């Protein structure tokens, strides 16, 4: 991964090397300036991948040979020899400290690994907040993602953000994410009659002689159509055959896709007939899925039909069969489901999750903050792009209710703030105004994971990361967690850091 860099990282590295500055101690910070999706929170992700790349950061002989071909011919051979000796034995992550040349080389790689990961995790968290805690969320964006790498990242980081499962088999294999999926419209459309169903027989779950499932389903179809007052001749026989064929193959995992032809006149009666036939043999259908139309309204109508069949045929569990929906689901879709009321139990989200159309990039940046023990400051006419100098510690301040209410940046050498201590701070965006806060608890956000070329703490599993992310989101106050016009979450600096910033601004203007 060492060559995962922009070319100017290498040209700057050569400049540092020629000037003899390449071993100067330096520090850089990776951060973003605005919360994504106009929200007040973001989930940081990509740390584990960054650590793995740091641990393996080496320029191989083939890498060096390639760099010889792309850098100017005047580049000295000794520089390439030096690159071949590089490693990251002194570089932690996110707050990065080490030799100036190495710190510079890591910029693009770390931004690449953190930007999209954090963006899609945050996007997934927004879907989770809108769906509520009880609705299952399935990531199904593989075919719409930006290539296989983007698809795998989307599966992994949407799981951290709160999704329950993925359709992506490779993501399931690599990361242990639960995998789900049943049938598509093409499977149903490929059948025209019950004569095509092979094999036809299914043994009862409790044992006994095999039963002709097409014949049993057909007998149930007549009874279902009578209860639902649906003309039997309107029911599509190819769809019935597809359901029966799938049920014979997966009797414990039968789910019906209802909208290939007509939900009310065909899909729903066919599903009920096959599900009741399976029930007679001791099996339970696992759900239905909708992929078009007014999903909220249809879910309510389907639930009523399922309850009617449950009552009429004395099958209590039938009324609670899960209803899943898909079809270009967006945040707006979930808001409409909540506003209109629905009976939806599971939602599949693809394009609007993995491509993050509301904001395609998080915009993390990576800036030097200290070189040779001296703080660095970027001054610009655009105040938002000004950097905060010096190597820092970050603290999260909590109120009496346990909610975080501010993140505070302090110089690394400053004493740590204490719970119950009055603090004078300056909030970014309002630096000229001092304000006083008193935190109930103080949490240090920096931990050293990588030092001397080794990962120093065991990395949590993906499930542990997911649980931590959800717990952190739940700690946010409702004012910060709401998705539309949230109360801005303040980030502040200490009085001492504010003085340093002011002094450097005056010196360099």
PDB file of N, CA and C in Angstrom, residues 58 87-92 448-456:
ATOM      1  N   UNK A  58       5.817  -0.515   3.384  1.00  0.00           N
ATOM      2  CA  UNK A  58       7.160  -0.702   2.849  1.00  0.00           C
ATOM      3  C   UNK A  58       7.128  -0.421   1.348  1.00  0.00           C
ATOM      4  N   UNK A  87      10.113   2.579   6.929  1.00  0.00           N
ATOM      5  CA  UNK A  87       8.992   1.885   7.553  1.00  0.00           C
ATOM      6  C   UNK A  87       8.257   2.902   8.416  1.00  0.00           C
ATOM      7  N   UNK A  88       7.253   2.459   9.139  1.00  0.00           N
ATOM      8  CA  UNK A  88       6.450   3.375   9.954  1.00  0.00           C
ATOM      9  C   UNK A  88       6.616   3.063  11.435  1.00  0.00           C
ATOM     10  N   UNK A  89       7.820   2.789  11.838  1.00  0.00           N
ATOM     11  CA  UNK A  89       8.034   2.332  13.211  1.00  0.00           C
ATOM     12  C   UNK A  89       7.834   3.430  14.255  1.00  0.00           C
ATOM     13  N   UNK A  90       7.654   4.697  13.833  1.00  0.00           N
ATOM     14  CA  UNK A  90       7.470   5.768  14.815  1.00  0.00           C
ATOM     15  C   UNK A  90       6.161   6.522  14.593  1.00  0.00           C
ATOM     16  N   UNK A  91       5.204   5.965  13.868  1.00  0.00           N
ATOM     17  CA  UNK A  91       4.050   6.738  13.430  1.00  0.00           C
ATOM     18  C   UNK A  91       2.748   6.208  14.000  1.00  0.00           C
ATOM     19  N   UNK A  92       2.097   6.933  14.961  1.00  0.00           N
ATOM     20  CA  UNK A  92       0.725   6.583  15.334  1.00  0.00           C
ATOM     21  C   UNK A  92      -0.268   7.023  14.264  1.00  0.00           C
ATOM     22  N   UNK A 448      -3.139   5.535  21.896  1.00  0.00           N
ATOM     23  CA  UNK A 448      -2.055   5.161  20.990  1.00  0.00           C
ATOM     24  C   UNK A 448      -2.216   3.698  20.602  1.00  0.00           C
ATOM     25  N   UNK A 449      -2.504   3.468  19.327  1.00  0.00           N
ATOM     26  CA  UNK A 449      -2.673   2.105  18.837  1.00  0.00           C
ATOM     27  C   UNK A 449      -1.432   1.589  18.118  1.00  0.00           C
ATOM     28  N   UNK A 450      -0.601   2.497  17.609  1.00  0.00           N
ATOM     29  CA  UNK A 450       0.517   2.063  16.764  1.00  0.00           C
ATOM     30  C   UNK A 450       1.771   2.809  17.186  1.00  0.00           C
ATOM     31  N   UNK A 451       2.798   2.034  17.541  1.00  0.00           N
ATOM     32  CA  UNK A 451       4.061   2.636  17.950  1.00  0.00           C
ATOM     33  C   UNK A 451       5.172   1.634  17.696  1.00  0.00           C
ATOM     34  N   UNK A 452       6.318   2.156  17.269  1.00  0.00           N
ATOM     35  CA  UNK A 452       7.503   1.318  17.007  1.00  0.00           C
ATOM     36  C   UNK A 452       7.189   0.183  16.033  1.00  0.00           C
ATOM     37  N   UNK A 453       6.370   0.474  15.043  1.00  0.00           N
ATOM     38  CA  UNK A 453       6.097  -0.505  14.002  1.00  0.00           C
ATOM     39  C   UNK A 453       5.104  -1.578  14.367  1.00  0.00           C
ATOM     40  N   UNK A 454       4.456  -1.453  15.532  1.00  0.00           N
ATOM     41  CA  UNK A 454       3.549  -2.508  15.983  1.00  0.00           C
ATOM     42  C   UNK A 454       2.221  -1.919  16.455  1.00  0.00           C
ATOM     43  N   UNK A 455       1.152  -2.702  16.252  1.00  0.00           N
ATOM     44  CA  UNK A 455      -0.140  -2.357  16.839  1.00  0.00           C
ATOM     45  C   UNK A 455      -0.068  -2.698  18.322  1.00  0.00           C
ATOM     46  N   UNK A 456      -0.299  -1.707  19.181  1.00  0.00           N
ATOM     47  CA  UNK A 456      -0.058  -1.849  20.611  1.00  0.00           C
ATOM     48  C   UNK A 456      -1.264  -2.324  21.398  1.00  0.00           C
TER      49      UNK A 456
END
